């Protein structure tokens, strides 16, 4: 690839200089990922996947592929603010630095016929976490769920170890690759030390940490809160807060009344306690990503605790699990995924989040499993300084 594209220009001196700097870093140390400009005419069959608040993502066939051996499916992302080349390079560089097993690989950049720059990156053919749960939830055991959580938190850990905050952790940004899950979309990713404008909040309410709505703190702990909601969805198979509008009333309940998703019957107490610690209202009490990762690795690879859980349930030993007759509790065993609905739920699995007076705009085409029901945009709702 390097020989094919090394001398091509993007048409922007600033972008060309950046691309050349990545190639120089690769020459000095091959561990560094080099990026190149790829002509737009190398891409065919370009289809819209998702339009969100930060950018637009397309699916495309790269005619000759990364190694020149034939067609390869890729994703193309362009920013909505197409004139902000600095922001484009920033997102590109963040993803380049973070690439690895659980971060989508970036190949380079291209420019469409309207002179809009696009990031060329790995395509997750199995869609996002929501699509994966719709198609696979009934077949997941405790080991599968722990592995999913481990892969997701490992990506978050890698982001945090680079002194970065992802800033937009939700199921739509968790993608399923060939054999593992990726954390994607770095449009809101930023350094710990970078002060963010608190008057404007981005995200989807259920996954935004209380301290952000309260304008108290914006740190890596917010990513851990988002992870806790994802963990709940992986365990339950349901969308979090799918029985109420995602509006100001929900935000107020989360921030003032400590509203959280209900316990799930059949959940091991150790796992439930971990999830609860991740959504603690006091962000200083939430565990760090590396601590969660270590716990999950221990459970999976050392103790193989999932075997104990499964054996106990088979034997009817339930004292180490959540079991109650409370109607507010969810039951793992009673949840049945299909392409249309969840058994016992009054909401279709594809029901939209309400769009009136919410912090998210939902754009989805139900006929396409690759479309994303989770689109984070700028909050239109005015959050008062005192939510009470």
Coordinates of C-alpha atoms in Angstrom, one line a residue, residues 262-263 324-331:
X262 CA -33.9 -2.4 37.6
X263 CA -32.1 -5.6 38.8
X324 CA -37.4 -12.0 43.5
X325 CA -41.1 -11.9 42.7
X326 CA -41.0 -8.1 42.5
X327 CA -42.7 -7.1 39.2
X328 CA -40.1 -4.3 38.8
X329 CA -37.4 -6.9 38.3
X330 CA -36.5 -8.3 34.9
X331 CA -36.0 -12.0 34.3

